[in-house]
Short mmCIF file of C-alpha atoms and ligand atoms in Angstrom, two decimals:
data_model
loop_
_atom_site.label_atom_id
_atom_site.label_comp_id
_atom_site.label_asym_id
_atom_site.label_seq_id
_atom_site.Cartn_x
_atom_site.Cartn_y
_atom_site.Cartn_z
CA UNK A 1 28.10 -17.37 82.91
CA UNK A 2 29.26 -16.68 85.93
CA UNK A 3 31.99 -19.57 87.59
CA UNK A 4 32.06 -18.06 91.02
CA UNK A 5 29.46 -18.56 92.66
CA UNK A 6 28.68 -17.25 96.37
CA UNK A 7 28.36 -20.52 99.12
CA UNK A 8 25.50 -18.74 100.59
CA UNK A 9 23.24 -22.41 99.96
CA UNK A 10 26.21 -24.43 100.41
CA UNK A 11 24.60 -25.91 103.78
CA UNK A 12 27.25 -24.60 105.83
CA UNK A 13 29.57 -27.25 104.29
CA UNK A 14 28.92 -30.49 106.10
CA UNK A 15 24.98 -30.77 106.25
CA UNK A 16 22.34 -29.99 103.84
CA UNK A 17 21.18 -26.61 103.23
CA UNK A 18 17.19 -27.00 104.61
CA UNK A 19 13.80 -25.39 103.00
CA UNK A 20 10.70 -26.57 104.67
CA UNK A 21 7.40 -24.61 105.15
CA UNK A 22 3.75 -25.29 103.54
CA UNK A 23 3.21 -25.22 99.67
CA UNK A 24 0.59 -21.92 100.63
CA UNK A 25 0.19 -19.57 102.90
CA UNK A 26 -3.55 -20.13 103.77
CA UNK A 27 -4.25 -18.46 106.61
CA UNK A 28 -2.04 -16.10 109.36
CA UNK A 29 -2.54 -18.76 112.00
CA UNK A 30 -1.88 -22.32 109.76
CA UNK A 31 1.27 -20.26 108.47
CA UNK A 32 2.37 -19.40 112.09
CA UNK A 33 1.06 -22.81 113.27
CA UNK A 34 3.76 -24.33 110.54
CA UNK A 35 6.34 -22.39 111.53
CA UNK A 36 6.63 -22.77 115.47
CA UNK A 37 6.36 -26.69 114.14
CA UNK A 38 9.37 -26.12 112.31
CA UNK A 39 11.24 -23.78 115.02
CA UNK A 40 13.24 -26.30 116.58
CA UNK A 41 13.85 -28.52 113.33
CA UNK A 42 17.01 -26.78 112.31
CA UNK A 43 16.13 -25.47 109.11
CA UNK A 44 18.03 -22.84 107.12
CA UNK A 45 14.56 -21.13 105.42
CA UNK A 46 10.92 -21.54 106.09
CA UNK A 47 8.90 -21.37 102.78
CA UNK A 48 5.30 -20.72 101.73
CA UNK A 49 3.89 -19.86 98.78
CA UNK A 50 1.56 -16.46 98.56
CA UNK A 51 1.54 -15.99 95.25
CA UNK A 52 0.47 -19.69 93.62
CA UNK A 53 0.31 -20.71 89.94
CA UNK A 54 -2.08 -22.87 89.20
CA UNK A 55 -2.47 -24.91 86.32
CA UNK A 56 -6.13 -24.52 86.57
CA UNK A 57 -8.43 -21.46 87.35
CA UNK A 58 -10.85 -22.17 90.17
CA UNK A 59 -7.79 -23.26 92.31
CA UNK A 60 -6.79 -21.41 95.81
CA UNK A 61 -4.31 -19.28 94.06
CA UNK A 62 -2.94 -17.76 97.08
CA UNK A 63 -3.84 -14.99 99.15
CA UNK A 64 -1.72 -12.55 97.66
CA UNK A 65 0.16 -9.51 99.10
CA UNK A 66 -2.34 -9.93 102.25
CA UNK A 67 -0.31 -12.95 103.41
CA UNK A 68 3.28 -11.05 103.17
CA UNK A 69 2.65 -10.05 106.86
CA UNK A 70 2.42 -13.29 108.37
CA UNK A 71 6.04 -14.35 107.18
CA UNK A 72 7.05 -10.85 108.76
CA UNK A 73 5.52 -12.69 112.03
CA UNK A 74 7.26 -15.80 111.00
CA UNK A 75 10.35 -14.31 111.41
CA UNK A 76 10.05 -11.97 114.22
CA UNK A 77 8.49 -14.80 116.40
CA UNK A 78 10.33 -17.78 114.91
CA UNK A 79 13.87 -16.18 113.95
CA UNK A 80 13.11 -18.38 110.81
CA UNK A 81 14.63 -16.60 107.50
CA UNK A 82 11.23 -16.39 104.93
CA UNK A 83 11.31 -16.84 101.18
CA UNK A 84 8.54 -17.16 98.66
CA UNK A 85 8.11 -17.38 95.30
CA UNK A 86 7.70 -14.69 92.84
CA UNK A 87 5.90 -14.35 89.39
CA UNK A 88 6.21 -10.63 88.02
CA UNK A 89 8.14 -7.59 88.81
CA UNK A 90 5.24 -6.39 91.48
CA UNK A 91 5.34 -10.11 93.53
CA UNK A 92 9.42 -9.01 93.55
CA UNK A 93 9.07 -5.64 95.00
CA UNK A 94 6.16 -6.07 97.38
CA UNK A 95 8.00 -9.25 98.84
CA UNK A 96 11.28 -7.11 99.13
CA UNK A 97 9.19 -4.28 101.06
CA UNK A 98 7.76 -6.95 103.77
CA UNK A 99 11.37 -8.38 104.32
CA UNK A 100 11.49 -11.78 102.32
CA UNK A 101 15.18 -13.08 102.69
CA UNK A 102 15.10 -15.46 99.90
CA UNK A 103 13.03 -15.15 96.56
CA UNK A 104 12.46 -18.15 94.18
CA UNK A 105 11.45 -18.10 90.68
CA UNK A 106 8.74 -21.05 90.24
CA UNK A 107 8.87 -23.59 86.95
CA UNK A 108 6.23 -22.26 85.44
CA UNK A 109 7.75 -18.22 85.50
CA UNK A 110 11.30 -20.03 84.01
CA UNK A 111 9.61 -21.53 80.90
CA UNK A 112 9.00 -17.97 80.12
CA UNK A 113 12.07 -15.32 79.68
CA UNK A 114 10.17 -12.31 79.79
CA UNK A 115 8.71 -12.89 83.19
CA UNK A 116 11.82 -13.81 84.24
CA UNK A 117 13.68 -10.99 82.73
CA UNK A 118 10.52 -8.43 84.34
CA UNK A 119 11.90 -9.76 87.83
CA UNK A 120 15.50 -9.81 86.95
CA UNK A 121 15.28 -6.28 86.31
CA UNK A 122 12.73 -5.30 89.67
CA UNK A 123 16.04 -6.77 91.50
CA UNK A 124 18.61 -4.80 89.29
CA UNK A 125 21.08 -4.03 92.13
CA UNK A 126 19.43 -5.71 95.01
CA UNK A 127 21.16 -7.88 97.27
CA UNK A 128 18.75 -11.08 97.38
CA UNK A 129 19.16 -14.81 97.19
CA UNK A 130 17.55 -16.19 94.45
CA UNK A 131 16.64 -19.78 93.54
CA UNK A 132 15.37 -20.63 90.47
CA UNK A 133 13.23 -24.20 89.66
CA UNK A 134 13.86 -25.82 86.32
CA UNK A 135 11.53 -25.46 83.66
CA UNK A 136 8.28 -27.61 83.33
CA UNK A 137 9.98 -29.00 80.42
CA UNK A 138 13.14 -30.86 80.39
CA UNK A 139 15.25 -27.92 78.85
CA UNK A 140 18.65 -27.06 80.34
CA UNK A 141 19.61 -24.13 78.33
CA UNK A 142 16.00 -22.23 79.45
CA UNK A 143 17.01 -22.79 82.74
CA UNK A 144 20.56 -22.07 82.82
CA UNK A 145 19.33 -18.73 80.76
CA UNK A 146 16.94 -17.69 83.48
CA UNK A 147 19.80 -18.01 86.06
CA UNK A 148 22.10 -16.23 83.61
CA UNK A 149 19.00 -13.48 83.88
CA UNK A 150 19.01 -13.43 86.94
CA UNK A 151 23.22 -13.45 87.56
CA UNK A 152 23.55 -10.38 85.07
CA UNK A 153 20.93 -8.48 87.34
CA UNK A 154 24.14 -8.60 89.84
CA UNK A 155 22.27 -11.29 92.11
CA UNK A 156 24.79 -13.07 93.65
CA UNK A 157 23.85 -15.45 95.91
CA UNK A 158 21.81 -17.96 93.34
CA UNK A 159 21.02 -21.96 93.74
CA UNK A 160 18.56 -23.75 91.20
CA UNK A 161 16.01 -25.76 92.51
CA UNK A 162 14.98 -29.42 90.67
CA UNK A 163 11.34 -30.30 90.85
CA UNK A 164 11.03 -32.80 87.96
CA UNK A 165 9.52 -32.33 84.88
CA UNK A 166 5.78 -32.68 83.68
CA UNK A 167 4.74 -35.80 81.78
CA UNK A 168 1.84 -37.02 79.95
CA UNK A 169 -0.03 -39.55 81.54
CA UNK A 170 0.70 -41.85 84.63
CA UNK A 171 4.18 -42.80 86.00
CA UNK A 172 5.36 -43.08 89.77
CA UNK A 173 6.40 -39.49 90.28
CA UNK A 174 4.16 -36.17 89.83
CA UNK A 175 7.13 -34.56 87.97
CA UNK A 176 9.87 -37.02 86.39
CA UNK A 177 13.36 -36.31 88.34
CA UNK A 178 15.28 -37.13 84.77
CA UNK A 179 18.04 -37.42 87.09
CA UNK A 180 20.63 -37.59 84.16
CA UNK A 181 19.77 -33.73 83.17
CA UNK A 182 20.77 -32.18 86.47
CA UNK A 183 23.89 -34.46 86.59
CA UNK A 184 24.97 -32.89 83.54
CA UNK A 185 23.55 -29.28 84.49
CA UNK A 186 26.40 -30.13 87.58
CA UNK A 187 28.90 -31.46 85.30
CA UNK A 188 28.65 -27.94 83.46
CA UNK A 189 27.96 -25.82 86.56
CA UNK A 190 30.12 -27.57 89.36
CA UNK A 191 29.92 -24.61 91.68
CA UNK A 192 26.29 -24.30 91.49
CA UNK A 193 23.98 -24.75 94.25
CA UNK A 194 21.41 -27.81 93.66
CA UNK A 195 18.46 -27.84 95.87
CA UNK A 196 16.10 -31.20 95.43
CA UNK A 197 12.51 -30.18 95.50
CA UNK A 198 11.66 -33.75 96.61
CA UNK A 199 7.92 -32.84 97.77
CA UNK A 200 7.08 -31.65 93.67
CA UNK A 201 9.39 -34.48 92.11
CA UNK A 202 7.53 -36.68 94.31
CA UNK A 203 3.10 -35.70 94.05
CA UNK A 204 2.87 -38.01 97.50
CA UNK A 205 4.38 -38.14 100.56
CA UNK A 206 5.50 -42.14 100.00
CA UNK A 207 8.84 -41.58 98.34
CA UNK A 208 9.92 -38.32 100.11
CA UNK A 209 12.72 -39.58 101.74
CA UNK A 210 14.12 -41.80 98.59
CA UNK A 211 14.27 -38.99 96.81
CA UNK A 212 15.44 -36.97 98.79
CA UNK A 213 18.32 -39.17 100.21
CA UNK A 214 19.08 -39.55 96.35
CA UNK A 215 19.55 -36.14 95.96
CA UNK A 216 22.20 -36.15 98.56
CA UNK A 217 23.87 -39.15 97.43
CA UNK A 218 24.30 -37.13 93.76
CA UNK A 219 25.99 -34.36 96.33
CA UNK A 220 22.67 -32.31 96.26
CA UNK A 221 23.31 -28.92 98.61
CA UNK A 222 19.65 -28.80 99.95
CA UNK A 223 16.26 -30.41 100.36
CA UNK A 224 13.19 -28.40 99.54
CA UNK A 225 10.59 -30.13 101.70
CA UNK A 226 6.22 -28.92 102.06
CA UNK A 227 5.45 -28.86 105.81
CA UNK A 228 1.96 -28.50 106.82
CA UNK A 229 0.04 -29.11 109.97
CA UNK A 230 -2.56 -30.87 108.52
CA UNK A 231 -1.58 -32.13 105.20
CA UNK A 232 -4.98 -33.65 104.67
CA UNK A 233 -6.86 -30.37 104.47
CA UNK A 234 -3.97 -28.39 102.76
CA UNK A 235 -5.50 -25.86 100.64
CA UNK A 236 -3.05 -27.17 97.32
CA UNK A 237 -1.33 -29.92 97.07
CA UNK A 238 -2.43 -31.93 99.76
CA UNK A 239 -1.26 -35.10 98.67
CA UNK A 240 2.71 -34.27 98.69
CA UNK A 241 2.76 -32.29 102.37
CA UNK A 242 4.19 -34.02 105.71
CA UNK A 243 3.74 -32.71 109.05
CA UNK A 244 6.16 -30.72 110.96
CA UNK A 245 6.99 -34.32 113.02
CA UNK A 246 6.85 -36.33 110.10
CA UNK A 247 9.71 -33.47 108.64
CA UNK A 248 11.70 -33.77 111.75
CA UNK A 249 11.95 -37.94 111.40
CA UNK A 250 12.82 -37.66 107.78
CA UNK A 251 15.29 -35.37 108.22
CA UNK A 252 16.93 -37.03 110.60
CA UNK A 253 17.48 -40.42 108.59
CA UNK A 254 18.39 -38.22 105.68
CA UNK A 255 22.46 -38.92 105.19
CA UNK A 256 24.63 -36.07 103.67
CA UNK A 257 27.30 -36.68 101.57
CA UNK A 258 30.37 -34.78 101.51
CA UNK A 259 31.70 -33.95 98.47
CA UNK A 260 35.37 -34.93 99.07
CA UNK A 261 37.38 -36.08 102.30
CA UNK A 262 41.45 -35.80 103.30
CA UNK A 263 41.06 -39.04 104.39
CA UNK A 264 44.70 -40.87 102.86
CA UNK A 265 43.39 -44.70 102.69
CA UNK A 266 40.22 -43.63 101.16
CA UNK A 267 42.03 -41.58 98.99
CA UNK A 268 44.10 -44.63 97.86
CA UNK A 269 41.72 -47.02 97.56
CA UNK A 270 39.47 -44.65 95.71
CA UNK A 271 42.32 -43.98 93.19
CA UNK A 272 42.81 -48.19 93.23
CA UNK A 273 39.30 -48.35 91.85
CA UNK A 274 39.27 -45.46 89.56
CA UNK A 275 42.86 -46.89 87.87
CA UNK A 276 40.53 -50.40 87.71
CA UNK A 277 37.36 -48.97 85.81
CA UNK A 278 39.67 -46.31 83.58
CA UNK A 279 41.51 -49.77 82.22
CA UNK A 280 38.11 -51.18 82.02
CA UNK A 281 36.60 -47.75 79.96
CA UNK A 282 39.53 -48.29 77.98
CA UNK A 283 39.09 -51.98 76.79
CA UNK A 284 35.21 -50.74 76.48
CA UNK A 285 36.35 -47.74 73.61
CA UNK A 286 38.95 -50.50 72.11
CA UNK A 287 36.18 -53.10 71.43
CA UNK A 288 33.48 -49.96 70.26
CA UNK A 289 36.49 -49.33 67.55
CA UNK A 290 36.58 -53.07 66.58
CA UNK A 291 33.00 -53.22 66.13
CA UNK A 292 32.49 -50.13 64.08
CA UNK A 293 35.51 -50.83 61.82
CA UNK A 294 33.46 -54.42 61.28
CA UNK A 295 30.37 -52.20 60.84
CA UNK A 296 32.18 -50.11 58.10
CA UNK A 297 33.22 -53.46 55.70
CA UNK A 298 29.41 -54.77 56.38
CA UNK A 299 28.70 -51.68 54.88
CA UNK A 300 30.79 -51.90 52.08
CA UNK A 301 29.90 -55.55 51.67
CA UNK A 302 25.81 -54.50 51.25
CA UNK A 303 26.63 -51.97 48.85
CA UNK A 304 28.39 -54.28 46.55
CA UNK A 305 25.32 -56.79 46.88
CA UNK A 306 22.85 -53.85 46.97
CA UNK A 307 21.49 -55.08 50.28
CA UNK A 308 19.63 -52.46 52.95
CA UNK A 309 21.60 -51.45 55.79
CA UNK A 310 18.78 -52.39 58.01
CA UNK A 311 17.89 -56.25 59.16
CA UNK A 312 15.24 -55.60 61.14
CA UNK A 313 15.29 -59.37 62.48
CA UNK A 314 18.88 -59.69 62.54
CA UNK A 315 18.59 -56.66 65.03
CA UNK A 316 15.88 -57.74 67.25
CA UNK A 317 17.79 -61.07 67.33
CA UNK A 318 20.76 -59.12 68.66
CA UNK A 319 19.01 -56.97 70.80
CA UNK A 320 16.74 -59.70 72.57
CA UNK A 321 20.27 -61.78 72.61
CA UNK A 322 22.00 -58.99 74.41
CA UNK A 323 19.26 -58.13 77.21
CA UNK A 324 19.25 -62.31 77.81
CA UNK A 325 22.65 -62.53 78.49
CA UNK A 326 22.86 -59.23 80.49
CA UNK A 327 20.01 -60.06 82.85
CA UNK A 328 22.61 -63.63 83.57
CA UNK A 329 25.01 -61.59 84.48
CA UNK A 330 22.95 -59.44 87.03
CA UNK A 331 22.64 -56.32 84.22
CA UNK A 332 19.40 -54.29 83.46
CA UNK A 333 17.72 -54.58 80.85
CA UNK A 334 17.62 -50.60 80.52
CA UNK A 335 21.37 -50.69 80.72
CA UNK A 336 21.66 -52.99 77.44
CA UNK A 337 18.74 -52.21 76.02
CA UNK A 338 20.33 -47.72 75.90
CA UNK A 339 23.60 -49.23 75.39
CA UNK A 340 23.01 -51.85 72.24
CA UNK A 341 20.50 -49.33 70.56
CA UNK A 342 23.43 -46.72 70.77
CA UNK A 343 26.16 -48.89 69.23
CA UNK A 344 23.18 -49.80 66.67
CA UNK A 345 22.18 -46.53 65.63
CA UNK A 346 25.96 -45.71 65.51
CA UNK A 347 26.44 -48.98 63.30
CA UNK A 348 23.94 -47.57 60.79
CA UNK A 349 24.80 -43.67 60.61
CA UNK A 350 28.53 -45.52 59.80
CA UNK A 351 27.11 -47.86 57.16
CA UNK A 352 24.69 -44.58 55.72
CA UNK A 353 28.64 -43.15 55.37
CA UNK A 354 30.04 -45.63 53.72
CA UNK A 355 27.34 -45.90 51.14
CA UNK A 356 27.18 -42.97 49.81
CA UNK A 357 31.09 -41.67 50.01
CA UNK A 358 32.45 -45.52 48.75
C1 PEP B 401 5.65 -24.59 94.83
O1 PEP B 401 6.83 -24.62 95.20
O2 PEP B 401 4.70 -24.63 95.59
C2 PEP B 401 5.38 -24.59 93.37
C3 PEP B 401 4.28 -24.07 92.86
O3 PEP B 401 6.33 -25.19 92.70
P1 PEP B 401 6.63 -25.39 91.12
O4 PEP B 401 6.96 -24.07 90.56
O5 PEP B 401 7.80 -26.32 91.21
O6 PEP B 401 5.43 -26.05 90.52
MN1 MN B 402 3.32 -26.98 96.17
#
């Protein structure tokens, strides 16, 4: 995998990298409409969507190679750079015909290497950006292997693009942002591009800033934002799209992050803290080794009395003990809750050990 990535979606260093436009290109004048809304907003790449997978047939699935003109007008009356996304090896060359700057491969398409490997190979030696959106499904490796596709095509200028994942059943968000996944897809990647999709994460326009800002807190690159002039009567997705003002006054609270700073006393007291909370990890690993030495000569202990490793009541005693005294002390209950359930499952796979080898 490639550890050189070009900065082309670094957002110019100090801001964000921008992406607003509709979810669809509907019509010639609602796309055009869109984009002299967006004109003076200071984005980086005007999107729409002519090609659209729905999850449904009997949705407006997009007009289709019909609608590539308009984002030709887009750009020669807007100066806006165009992208769009693409599905096959024919969406790929007929948007690289009309001009599209920037291609992006949708979630659906990256849940499924052969479509992905049909465009990687219509843009064998083609000098495009390319974004790609994480899976439907929360699976790092099938994303990191579509952008690998797409890399060993000789694309160089790539960024992924996180739009949550689909659940089952209700929860706040349209897509869940599993927040922890990209954080780790960074940890792996660090000179990847990360675009937040906010407007997909998100299914309504309430939390579209939230998100967003949280994305840039977590030193996102860009914001992915659906502009449309009438979100009501958007043609798909309705629900999630803000108008080109309503764009302009989020963007404008939105507060980038930079990733580092020469500033000296920050520097210091940063390092301060970080000494602080390494001592701190340190008394944290010292006390998990106490414990799970204990753990090991419980588990000897049951063995000789022939007693099962698991007390069910013992444990919820422990566990309904632990979130108690958290919550006193101004800690979540998720936090104790993931954190005793780890050191209990550990406890067990340790006494399982000593069972059988002792
Ligand atoms: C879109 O960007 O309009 C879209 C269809 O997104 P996704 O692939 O994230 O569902
Ligand atoms: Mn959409």
């Amino acid at each position: 995998m490639n550890t050189n990535r070009s900065p082309f979606f670094k957002g110019q260093g100090s801001r964000p990298y921008w992406i607003a436009g509709p979810c669809s290109a509907e019509t010639e004048q609602q796309v055009l409409e869109t984009a002299h809304g967006l004109k003076d907003a200071g984005i980086d790449l005007f999107r729409a969507g002519i090609w659209k997978p729905r999850t449904r047939p009997g949705d407006f699935e997009g007009n289709g190679s019909p609608a590539l003109p308009w984002l030709q007008r887009v750009k020669e009356e807007t100066g806006l750079s165009v992208c769009t996304e693409v599905a096959n090896a024919q969406h790929a060359e007929e948007a690289l015909r009309c001009g599209v700057d920037v291609l992006w491969i949708g979630a659906r398409s990256t849940t499924n290497p052969f479509s992905v490997q049909e465009i990687a190979d219509a843009l064998q030696g083609v000098d495009i950006p390319v974004m790609v959106k994480n899976p439907i499904n929360p699976d790092i490796k099938l994303w990191m292997g579509a952008l690998e596709r797409i890399e060993r095509a000789g694309i160089k200028k790539v960024a992924v693009i996180h739009r949550g994942f689909s659940t089952f059943g209700k929860d706040k968000y349209r897509n869940q942002p599993r927040w922890q996944l990209a954080i780790e897809l960074k940890r792996q990647f660090p000179d990847l591009a990360f675009i937040c999709d906010s407007s997909h994460i998100c299914g309504s326009r309430e939390w579209l800033y939230d998100v967003s800002q949280k994305a840039l807190d977590l030193n996102y690159d860009g914001i992915m934002l659906e502009v449309h002039p009438r979100p009501h009567e958007a043609w798909s997705d309705a629900l999630q799209q803000i108008t080109p003002d309503q764009y302009k006054e989020v963007k404008s609270k939105l507060n980038f992050r930079y990733s580092s700073t020469d500033d000296v006393d920050f520097l210091d007291s940063l390092e301060a803290l970080r000494g602080q909370i390494d001592e701190i990890d340190d008394e944290i690993l010292a006390l998990l080794e106490a414990r799970m030495k204990l753990c090991d000569g419980i588990g000897r202990f049951k063995k000789r009395n022939n007693i099962a490793i698991l007390q069910t009541s013992r444990w919820s005693e422990i566990l309904e003990k632990s979130i108690a005294k958290g919550q006193r002390k101004g800690l979540s209950s998720e936090l104790i809750s993931g954190v005793m359930k780890a050191v209990h499952q550990e406890s067990i796979n340790r006494q399982h050990k000593v069972m059988r080898d002792a």
